[in-house]
PDB file of C-alpha atoms in Angstrom:
ATOM      1  CA  MET A   1     -12.192 -14.216  13.057  1.00  0.00           C
ATOM      2  CA  ARG A   2      -8.825 -15.500  12.125  1.00  0.00           C
ATOM      3  CA  SER A   3      -7.945 -12.113  10.693  1.00  0.00           C
ATOM      4  CA  LEU A   4      -9.315 -10.104  13.463  1.00  0.00           C
ATOM      5  CA  ALA A   5      -7.418 -12.233  16.115  1.00  0.00           C
ATOM      6  CA  PHE A   6      -4.233 -12.035  14.297  1.00  0.00           C
ATOM      7  CA  ASN A   7      -4.628  -8.078  13.708  1.00  0.00           C
ATOM      8  CA  ILE A   8      -5.235  -7.540  17.571  1.00  0.00           C
ATOM      9  CA  ALA A   9      -2.065  -9.815  18.163  1.00  0.00           C
ATOM     10  CA  TYR A  10      -0.041  -7.725  15.473  1.00  0.00           C
ATOM     11  CA  TRP A  11      -0.898  -4.396  17.127  1.00  0.00           C
ATOM     12  CA  ALA A  12      -0.236  -5.718  20.792  1.00  0.00           C
ATOM     13  CA  LEU A  13       2.840  -7.377  19.680  1.00  0.00           C
ATOM     14  CA  SER A  14       4.115  -4.405  17.836  1.00  0.00           C
ATOM     15  CA  ILE A  15       3.334  -1.571  20.666  1.00  0.00           C
ATOM     16  CA  GLY A  16       4.648  -4.001  23.466  1.00  0.00           C
ATOM     17  CA  TYR A  17       7.993  -4.873  21.448  1.00  0.00           C
ATOM     18  CA  THR A  18       8.680  -1.219  20.170  1.00  0.00           C
ATOM     19  CA  LEU A  19       8.363   0.085  23.541  1.00  0.00           C
ATOM     20  CA  ALA A  20      10.854  -2.532  25.036  1.00  0.00           C
ATOM     21  CA  ALA A  21      13.033  -1.867  22.092  1.00  0.00           C
ATOM     22  CA  VAL A  22      13.057   2.053  22.821  1.00  0.00           C
ATOM     23  CA  ILE A  23      13.827   1.166  26.438  1.00  0.00           C
ATOM     24  CA  ALA A  24      16.723  -1.095  25.213  1.00  0.00           C
ATOM     25  CA  ALA A  25      17.913   1.353  23.110  1.00  0.00           C
ATOM     26  CA  LEU A  26      19.403   3.353  25.947  1.00  0.00           C
ATOM     27  CA  ALA A  27      21.883   0.510  26.435  1.00  0.00           C
ATOM     28  CA  PRO A  28      25.009   1.154  24.750  1.00  0.00           C
ATOM     29  CA  GLY A  29      25.562  -1.065  21.369  1.00  0.00           C
ATOM     30  CA  ARG A  30      22.943  -2.706  19.347  1.00  0.00           C
ATOM     31  CA  ARG A  31      22.914  -6.109  21.336  1.00  0.00           C
ATOM     32  CA  ALA A  32      19.840  -5.661  23.342  1.00  0.00           C
ATOM     33  CA  THR A  33      17.689  -3.808  20.986  1.00  0.00           C
ATOM     34  CA  GLY A  34      18.547  -6.511  18.591  1.00  0.00           C
ATOM     35  CA  TRP A  35      17.556  -9.232  20.952  1.00  0.00           C
ATOM     36  CA  ILE A  36      14.114  -7.468  21.643  1.00  0.00           C
ATOM     37  CA  ILE A  37      13.623  -7.280  17.957  1.00  0.00           C
ATOM     38  CA  ARG A  38      14.182 -10.779  17.262  1.00  0.00           C
ATOM     39  CA  ARG A  39      12.133 -11.829  20.028  1.00  0.00           C
ATOM     40  CA  TYR A  40       9.234  -9.765  18.413  1.00  0.00           C
ATOM     41  CA  VAL A  41       9.794 -11.197  14.942  1.00  0.00           C
ATOM     42  CA  LYS A  42       9.686 -14.744  16.305  1.00  0.00           C
ATOM     43  CA  ARG A  43       6.335 -13.956  18.138  1.00  0.00           C
ATOM     44  CA  MET A  44       4.944 -12.383  14.929  1.00  0.00           C
ATOM     45  CA  VAL A  45       5.886 -15.312  13.017  1.00  0.00           C
ATOM     46  CA  GLN A  46       4.187 -17.575  15.651  1.00  0.00           C
ATOM     47  CA  ALA A  47       1.063 -15.366  15.462  1.00  0.00           C
ATOM     48  CA  MET A  48       0.915 -15.668  11.737  1.00  0.00           C
ATOM     49  CA  ARG A  49       0.984 -19.401  11.998  1.00  0.00           C
ATOM     50  CA  LEU A  50      -1.501 -19.907  15.193  1.00  0.00           C
ATOM     51  CA  LEU A  51      -3.964 -17.314  14.423  1.00  0.00           C
ATOM     52  CA  ALA A  52      -3.954 -16.536  10.852  1.00  0.00           C
ATOM     53  CA  GLY A  53      -3.128 -20.075   9.991  1.00  0.00           C
ATOM     54  CA  ILE A  54      -0.209 -18.812   7.468  1.00  0.00           C
ATOM     55  CA  ARG A  55       2.846 -21.226   7.833  1.00  0.00           C
ATOM     56  CA  ILE A  56       6.098 -20.454   6.498  1.00  0.00           C
ATOM     57  CA  GLU A  57       7.886 -23.061   4.450  1.00  0.00           C
ATOM     58  CA  TYR A  58      11.707 -21.981   3.669  1.00  0.00           C
ATOM     59  CA  ARG A  59      13.414 -23.566   0.680  1.00  0.00           C
ATOM     60  CA  GLY A  60      16.920 -23.184  -0.690  1.00  0.00           C
ATOM     61  CA  GLU A  61      18.666 -22.107   2.453  1.00  0.00           C
ATOM     62  CA  GLY A  62      21.491 -24.778   1.723  1.00  0.00           C
ATOM     63  CA  ARG A  63      22.409 -22.324  -1.171  1.00  0.00           C
ATOM     64  CA  LEU A  64      23.340 -19.253   1.074  1.00  0.00           C
ATOM     65  CA  PRO A  65      27.153 -18.364   0.553  1.00  0.00           C
ATOM     66  CA  SER A  66      29.273 -18.143   3.801  1.00  0.00           C
ATOM     67  CA  GLY A  67      29.766 -14.669   5.047  1.00  0.00           C
ATOM     68  CA  ALA A  68      28.135 -11.547   4.335  1.00  0.00           C
ATOM     69  CA  PHE A  69      25.812 -11.237   1.354  1.00  0.00           C
ATOM     70  CA  ILE A  70      23.176  -9.172   0.193  1.00  0.00           C
ATOM     71  CA  ILE A  71      19.446 -10.621  -0.090  1.00  0.00           C
ATOM     72  CA  ALA A  72      17.264  -9.076  -2.935  1.00  0.00           C
ATOM     73  CA  ALA A  73      13.776 -10.026  -2.354  1.00  0.00           C
ATOM     74  CA  LYS A  74      10.318  -9.921  -3.832  1.00  0.00           C
ATOM     75  CA  HIS A  75       8.049  -7.756  -1.437  1.00  0.00           C
ATOM     76  CA  GLN A  76       4.394  -8.791  -1.805  1.00  0.00           C
ATOM     77  CA  SER A  77       3.100  -8.933   1.850  1.00  0.00           C
ATOM     78  CA  TRP A  78       4.022  -6.822   5.253  1.00  0.00           C
ATOM     79  CA  GLY A  79       4.611 -10.484   6.622  1.00  0.00           C
ATOM     80  CA  ASP A  80       7.999 -10.568   4.369  1.00  0.00           C
ATOM     81  CA  GLY A  81      10.188  -8.726   6.636  1.00  0.00           C
ATOM     82  CA  PHE A  82       9.072 -10.809   9.734  1.00  0.00           C
ATOM     83  CA  SER A  83       9.546 -14.025   7.566  1.00  0.00           C
ATOM     84  CA  VAL A  84      12.801 -13.146   6.360  1.00  0.00           C
ATOM     85  CA  TYR A  85      14.406 -11.475   9.291  1.00  0.00           C
ATOM     86  CA  ASP A  86      13.624 -14.659  11.418  1.00  0.00           C
ATOM     87  CA  ARG A  87      16.079 -16.804   9.687  1.00  0.00           C
ATOM     88  CA  PHE A  88      19.105 -14.654  10.510  1.00  0.00           C
ATOM     89  CA  ASP A  89      20.818 -13.721  13.517  1.00  0.00           C
ATOM     90  CA  ASP A  90      22.035 -10.190  12.706  1.00  0.00           C
ATOM     91  CA  LEU A  91      20.226  -8.689   9.453  1.00  0.00           C
ATOM     92  CA  ALA A  92      20.743  -5.251   8.294  1.00  0.00           C
ATOM     93  CA  PHE A  93      17.779  -4.134   6.066  1.00  0.00           C
ATOM     94  CA  VAL A  94      17.021  -1.461   3.587  1.00  0.00           C
ATOM     95  CA  THR A  95      13.622   0.316   4.291  1.00  0.00           C
ATOM     96  CA  GLY A  96      11.612   3.200   3.097  1.00  0.00           C
ATOM     97  CA  ASP A  97      11.430   6.435   5.334  1.00  0.00           C
ATOM     98  CA  HIS A  98       7.443   5.648   5.858  1.00  0.00           C
ATOM     99  CA  LEU A  99       8.591   3.558   8.942  1.00  0.00           C
ATOM    100  CA  GLU A 100       9.960   6.612  10.825  1.00  0.00           C
ATOM    101  CA  LYS A 101       6.452   8.236  10.766  1.00  0.00           C
ATOM    102  CA  PHE A 102       5.319   5.780  13.382  1.00  0.00           C
ATOM    103  CA  PRO A 103       6.140   7.132  16.874  1.00  0.00           C
ATOM    104  CA  LEU A 104       9.266   5.782  18.601  1.00  0.00           C
ATOM    105  CA  MET A 105      10.249   3.884  15.254  1.00  0.00           C
ATOM    106  CA  ALA A 106      12.979   6.253  14.216  1.00  0.00           C
ATOM    107  CA  THR A 107      14.686   5.428  17.411  1.00  0.00           C
ATOM    108  CA  VAL A 108      14.599   1.765  17.226  1.00  0.00           C
ATOM    109  CA  LEU A 109      15.785   1.808  13.542  1.00  0.00           C
ATOM    110  CA  ARG A 110      18.697   3.818  14.190  1.00  0.00           C
ATOM    111  CA  LYS A 111      19.881   1.780  16.997  1.00  0.00           C
ATOM    112  CA  LEU A 112      19.171  -1.543  14.757  1.00  0.00           C
ATOM    113  CA  GLY A 113      21.502   0.039  12.216  1.00  0.00           C
ATOM    114  CA  ALA A 114      18.812  -0.169   9.676  1.00  0.00           C
ATOM    115  CA  ILE A 115      19.368   1.376   6.126  1.00  0.00           C
ATOM    116  CA  VAL A 116      16.524   4.000   5.865  1.00  0.00           C
ATOM    117  CA  VAL A 117      15.998   5.876   2.822  1.00  0.00           C
ATOM    118  CA  ASN A 118      13.512   8.193   0.972  1.00  0.00           C
ATOM    119  CA  ASN A 119      10.450   6.162  -0.852  1.00  0.00           C
ATOM    120  CA  CYS A 120      10.817   8.224  -3.616  1.00  0.00           C
ATOM    121  CA  GLY A 121      14.265   7.573  -4.626  1.00  0.00           C
ATOM    122  CA  GLY A 122      16.532  10.196  -6.207  1.00  0.00           C
ATOM    123  CA  ARG A 123      19.910  11.327  -5.559  1.00  0.00           C
ATOM    124  CA  GLU A 124      19.555  11.895  -1.665  1.00  0.00           C
ATOM    125  CA  ALA A 125      18.262   8.051  -1.467  1.00  0.00           C
ATOM    126  CA  ARG A 126      20.959   6.829  -3.446  1.00  0.00           C
ATOM    127  CA  GLU A 127      23.577   8.629  -1.034  1.00  0.00           C
ATOM    128  CA  ALA A 128      21.686   7.542   2.013  1.00  0.00           C
ATOM    129  CA  LEU A 129      22.019   4.037   0.822  1.00  0.00           C
ATOM    130  CA  LYS A 130      25.711   4.158  -0.087  1.00  0.00           C
ATOM    131  CA  HIS A 131      26.649   5.551   3.268  1.00  0.00           C
ATOM    132  CA  ARG A 132      24.416   3.363   5.636  1.00  0.00           C
ATOM    133  CA  ALA A 133      25.118   0.255   3.639  1.00  0.00           C
ATOM    134  CA  ALA A 134      28.747   0.806   3.824  1.00  0.00           C
ATOM    135  CA  ASP A 135      28.325   0.953   7.758  1.00  0.00           C
ATOM    136  CA  ALA A 136      26.615  -2.554   7.705  1.00  0.00           C
ATOM    137  CA  HIS A 137      29.107  -3.932   5.226  1.00  0.00           C
ATOM    138  CA  ALA A 138      31.951  -2.478   7.425  1.00  0.00           C
ATOM    139  CA  ALA A 139      30.222  -4.650  10.507  1.00  0.00           C
ATOM    140  CA  GLY A 140      30.033  -8.016   8.175  1.00  0.00           C
ATOM    141  CA  ARG A 141      26.309  -8.164   8.305  1.00  0.00           C
ATOM    142  CA  LYS A 142      24.067  -9.571   5.770  1.00  0.00           C
ATOM    143  CA  ILE A 143      21.745  -7.114   4.060  1.00  0.00           C
ATOM    144  CA  LEU A 144      18.271  -7.460   2.980  1.00  0.00           C
ATOM    145  CA  ILE A 145      16.900  -5.262   0.241  1.00  0.00           C
ATOM    146  CA  TYR A 146      13.636  -5.063  -1.727  1.00  0.00           C
ATOM    147  CA  PRO A 147      14.992  -3.866  -5.180  1.00  0.00           C
ATOM    148  CA  GLU A 148      11.205  -2.899  -6.150  1.00  0.00           C
ATOM    149  CA  GLY A 149      10.820  -0.595  -3.505  1.00  0.00           C
ATOM    150  CA  ASN A 150       7.457  -0.984  -2.898  1.00  0.00           C
ATOM    151  CA  LEU A 151       4.600  -3.755  -2.178  1.00  0.00           C
ATOM    152  CA  ALA A 152       3.706  -5.464  -5.296  1.00  0.00           C
ATOM    153  CA  ARG A 153       0.270  -7.095  -5.597  1.00  0.00           C
ATOM    154  CA  VAL A 154       0.410 -10.954  -6.637  1.00  0.00           C
ATOM    155  CA  GLY A 155       0.925 -11.160 -10.308  1.00  0.00           C
ATOM    156  CA  GLU A 156       2.394  -7.193 -10.660  1.00  0.00           C
ATOM    157  CA  LYS A 157       5.844  -5.996 -10.437  1.00  0.00           C
ATOM    158  CA  PHE A 158       7.488  -2.818 -10.211  1.00  0.00           C
ATOM    159  CA  ARG A 159      10.698  -1.582 -11.989  1.00  0.00           C
ATOM    160  CA  TYR A 160      13.750  -2.856 -10.349  1.00  0.00           C
ATOM    161  CA  ARG A 161      15.662  -0.015  -9.013  1.00  0.00           C
ATOM    162  CA  SER A 162      19.524  -0.106  -9.247  1.00  0.00           C
ATOM    163  CA  GLY A 163      20.252   0.659  -5.605  1.00  0.00           C
ATOM    164  CA  VAL A 164      20.899  -3.077  -5.046  1.00  0.00           C
ATOM    165  CA  TRP A 165      23.430  -3.193  -8.001  1.00  0.00           C
ATOM    166  CA  HIS A 166      25.431  -0.115  -6.325  1.00  0.00           C
ATOM    167  CA  MET A 167      25.601  -2.097  -3.183  1.00  0.00           C
ATOM    168  CA  TYR A 168      26.746  -5.536  -5.103  1.00  0.00           C
ATOM    169  CA  ARG A 169      29.231  -3.323  -6.912  1.00  0.00           C
ATOM    170  CA  ASP A 170      30.903  -1.094  -4.398  1.00  0.00           C
ATOM    171  CA  PHE A 171      30.823  -4.212  -1.509  1.00  0.00           C
ATOM    172  CA  ASP A 172      31.907  -6.923  -3.878  1.00  0.00           C
ATOM    173  CA  MET A 173      29.219  -9.173  -2.295  1.00  0.00           C
ATOM    174  CA  PRO A 174      27.252 -11.743  -3.737  1.00  0.00           C
ATOM    175  CA  VAL A 175      23.318 -11.079  -4.290  1.00  0.00           C
ATOM    176  CA  VAL A 176      21.090 -14.085  -3.011  1.00  0.00           C
ATOM    177  CA  PRO A 177      17.613 -13.471  -5.087  1.00  0.00           C
ATOM    178  CA  LEU A 178      14.511 -14.481  -2.933  1.00  0.00           C
ATOM    179  CA  ALA A 179      11.271 -15.514  -4.308  1.00  0.00           C
ATOM    180  CA  THR A 180       7.881 -15.637  -2.501  1.00  0.00           C
ATOM    181  CA  ASN A 181       4.217 -16.407  -2.616  1.00  0.00           C
ATOM    182  CA  LEU A 182       3.500 -15.041   0.987  1.00  0.00           C
ATOM    183  CA  GLY A 183       0.836 -12.246  -0.916  1.00  0.00           C
ATOM    184  CA  LEU A 184      -1.398 -14.782  -1.559  1.00  0.00           C
ATOM    185  CA  PHE A 185      -1.949 -15.292   2.027  1.00  0.00           C
ATOM    186  CA  TRP A 186      -1.117 -11.917   3.592  1.00  0.00           C
ATOM    187  CA  PRO A 187      -1.717  -9.638   0.656  1.00  0.00           C
ATOM    188  CA  GLN A 188       0.260  -6.454   1.021  1.00  0.00           C
ATOM    189  CA  GLU A 189      -1.036  -4.522   4.005  1.00  0.00           C
ATOM    190  CA  ALA A 190      -4.420  -6.119   3.950  1.00  0.00           C
ATOM    191  CA  PHE A 191      -6.650  -6.862   6.921  1.00  0.00           C
ATOM    192  CA  GLU A 192      -7.856 -10.132   5.733  1.00  0.00           C
ATOM    193  CA  LYS A 193      -5.453 -13.353   5.930  1.00  0.00           C
ATOM    194  CA  HIS A 194      -6.018 -16.550   4.189  1.00  0.00           C
ATOM    195  CA  PRO A 195      -4.672 -19.633   5.859  1.00  0.00           C
ATOM    196  CA  GLY A 196      -2.020 -21.718   4.245  1.00  0.00           C
ATOM    197  CA  THR A 197       1.445 -22.420   3.447  1.00  0.00           C
ATOM    198  CA  ALA A 198       3.409 -19.785   2.106  1.00  0.00           C
ATOM    199  CA  THR A 199       6.952 -20.459   0.522  1.00  0.00           C
ATOM    200  CA  LEU A 200      10.028 -18.335   0.581  1.00  0.00           C
ATOM    201  CA  GLU A 201      12.791 -19.745  -1.601  1.00  0.00           C
ATOM    202  CA  PHE A 202      16.169 -18.781  -1.642  1.00  0.00           C
ATOM    203  CA  LEU A 203      17.786 -18.848  -5.185  1.00  0.00           C
ATOM    204  CA  ASP A 204      21.495 -19.342  -6.430  1.00  0.00           C
ATOM    205  CA  PRO A 205      23.466 -16.436  -5.727  1.00  0.00           C
ATOM    206  CA  ILE A 206      24.525 -14.000  -8.339  1.00  0.00           C
ATOM    207  CA  PRO A 207      28.258 -13.944  -8.621  1.00  0.00           C
ATOM    208  CA  THR A 208      30.212 -10.790  -8.305  1.00  0.00           C
ATOM    209  CA  GLY A 209      31.627  -8.823 -11.056  1.00  0.00           C
ATOM    210  CA  LEU A 210      28.677  -8.287 -13.811  1.00  0.00           C
ATOM    211  CA  PRO A 211      27.962  -4.987 -15.296  1.00  0.00           C
ATOM    212  CA  LYS A 212      24.844  -3.035 -14.170  1.00  0.00           C
ATOM    213  CA  ASP A 213      22.263  -4.224 -16.945  1.00  0.00           C
ATOM    214  CA  GLU A 214      23.168  -7.948 -16.915  1.00  0.00           C
ATOM    215  CA  PHE A 215      22.806  -7.869 -13.185  1.00  0.00           C
ATOM    216  CA  LEU A 216      19.442  -6.310 -13.085  1.00  0.00           C
ATOM    217  CA  ALA A 217      18.282  -8.437 -15.798  1.00  0.00           C
ATOM    218  CA  ARG A 218      19.341 -11.577 -14.095  1.00  0.00           C
ATOM    219  CA  LEU A 219      18.062 -10.506 -10.806  1.00  0.00           C
ATOM    220  CA  GLU A 220      14.475  -9.812 -12.151  1.00  0.00           C
ATOM    221  CA  ALA A 221      14.568 -13.047 -14.276  1.00  0.00           C
ATOM    222  CA  ALA A 222      15.268 -15.085 -11.270  1.00  0.00           C
ATOM    223  CA  VAL A 223      12.911 -13.509  -8.642  1.00  0.00           C
ATOM    224  CA  GLU A 224      10.101 -13.024 -10.790  1.00  0.00           C
ATOM    225  CA  GLY A 225      10.318 -16.155 -12.629  1.00  0.00           C
ATOM    226  CA  LYS A 226      10.640 -18.249  -9.375  1.00  0.00           C
ATOM    227  CA  THR A 227       7.771 -16.253  -7.745  1.00  0.00           C
ATOM    228  CA  ALA A 228       5.240 -16.751 -10.505  1.00  0.00           C
ATOM    229  CA  GLU A 229       6.107 -20.632 -10.270  1.00  0.00           C
ATOM    230  CA  LEU A 230       5.656 -20.531  -6.327  1.00  0.00           C
ATOM    231  CA  VAL A 231       2.151 -18.668  -6.960  1.00  0.00           C
ATOM    232  CA  ALA A 232       1.134 -21.386  -9.428  1.00  0.00           C
ATOM    233  CA  GLU A 233       2.324 -24.149  -7.201  1.00  0.00           C
ATOM    234  CA  ALA A 234       0.117 -22.522  -4.588  1.00  0.00           C
ATOM    235  CA  THR A 235      -2.882 -21.978  -6.646  1.00  0.00           C
ATOM    236  CA  GLY A 236      -2.891 -24.846  -8.978  1.00  0.00           C
ATOM    237  CA  ARG A 237      -2.899 -22.257 -11.982  1.00  0.00           C
ATOM    238  CA  ALA A 238      -0.675 -22.285 -14.807  1.00  0.00           C
ATOM    239  CA  VAL A 239       2.375 -20.174 -14.462  1.00  0.00           C
ATOM    240  CA  THR A 240       1.931 -16.467 -15.327  1.00  0.00           C
ATOM    241  CA  PRO A 241       4.587 -13.827 -15.899  1.00  0.00           C
ATOM    242  CA  ALA A 242       4.030 -10.668 -13.478  1.00  0.00           C
ATOM    243  CA  VAL A 243       2.701  -7.520 -15.392  1.00  0.00           C
ATOM    244  CA  GLN A 244       4.842  -4.479 -14.812  1.00  0.00           C
ATOM    245  CA  VAL A 245       3.136  -1.407 -13.396  1.00  0.00           C
ATOM    246  CA  PRO A 246       3.980   2.082 -12.282  1.00  0.00           C
ATOM    247  CA  THR A 247       5.367   2.563  -8.849  1.00  0.00           C
ATOM    248  CA  PRO A 248       3.215   4.845  -6.447  1.00  0.00           C
ATOM    249  CA  ASP A 249       5.664   7.512  -6.816  1.00  0.00           C
ATOM    250  CA  GLU A 250       5.703   7.421 -10.606  1.00  0.00           C
ATOM    251  CA  LEU A 251       2.070   7.552 -10.482  1.00  0.00           C
ATOM    252  CA  ALA A 252       2.200  10.679  -8.212  1.00  0.00           C
ATOM    253  CA  ARG A 253       4.551  12.409 -10.703  1.00  0.00           C
ATOM    254  CA  ALA A 254       2.384  11.853 -13.573  1.00  0.00           C
ATOM    255  CA  ALA A 255      -0.788  13.098 -11.831  1.00  0.00           C
ATOM    256  CA  ALA A 256       1.454  16.192 -10.758  1.00  0.00           C
ATOM    257  CA  VAL A 257       2.503  16.647 -14.487  1.00  0.00           C
ATOM    258  CA  ALA A 258      -1.231  16.392 -15.580  1.00  0.00           C
ATOM    259  CA  ALA A 259      -2.605  18.817 -12.918  1.00  0.00           C
ATOM    260  CA  ARG A 260       0.012  21.398 -14.401  1.00  0.00           C
ATOM    261  CA  ALA A 261      -1.003  20.815 -17.857  1.00  0.00           C
TER     262      ALA A 261
END
């Protein structure tokens, strides 16, 4: 019943606030649309707590640097974005173009200044990330990115993509790794929710100036290491490193090659 109640609220809130945000997008600037979306996010986090029984504990906020920075987060749950966005007043976020398939969402995303990139990656996605992220950086906004580019099951990880490093290098901004175990309670996009206290932990910022391989290795070790600890803490099991699996687009390409063979 908790899951049913939450999912009804999820769609009601999403439809209602999206329509309101589209109307707000007619106003000049980003302020009106941003206000609507922040209300939407807060109501969604409340619904997670009151209906699904999922409480969010935030740790490490004292580690956040002043000024603009990049948050590079683990992505286990559709609830990740709501949980992170709720902690910041003006957060730019990198998202796949799948969200533009929802009616009216493209309008809202453009107005919010979201950084929309092709889910399959490649040169076009890198160029979109570079130019749209530059706009957010010029406005002094904090940026949220999921380096794996996909929702991962608890205990699994995808290859960390280099887009976050390009932003880190080009904008000379520190990167804050973010670990989570929210996938235990709201797995990926699953209908069923599990009550409990999920943890999101901001880790020590990675200073600027590191070369690509060192930066990505350090980021992955921080995010995956702490995520495994948070999962173990919530489940009472031993800390178990995540297993790397192919991304959905890698599987699709492999299937296409096999079909042609």
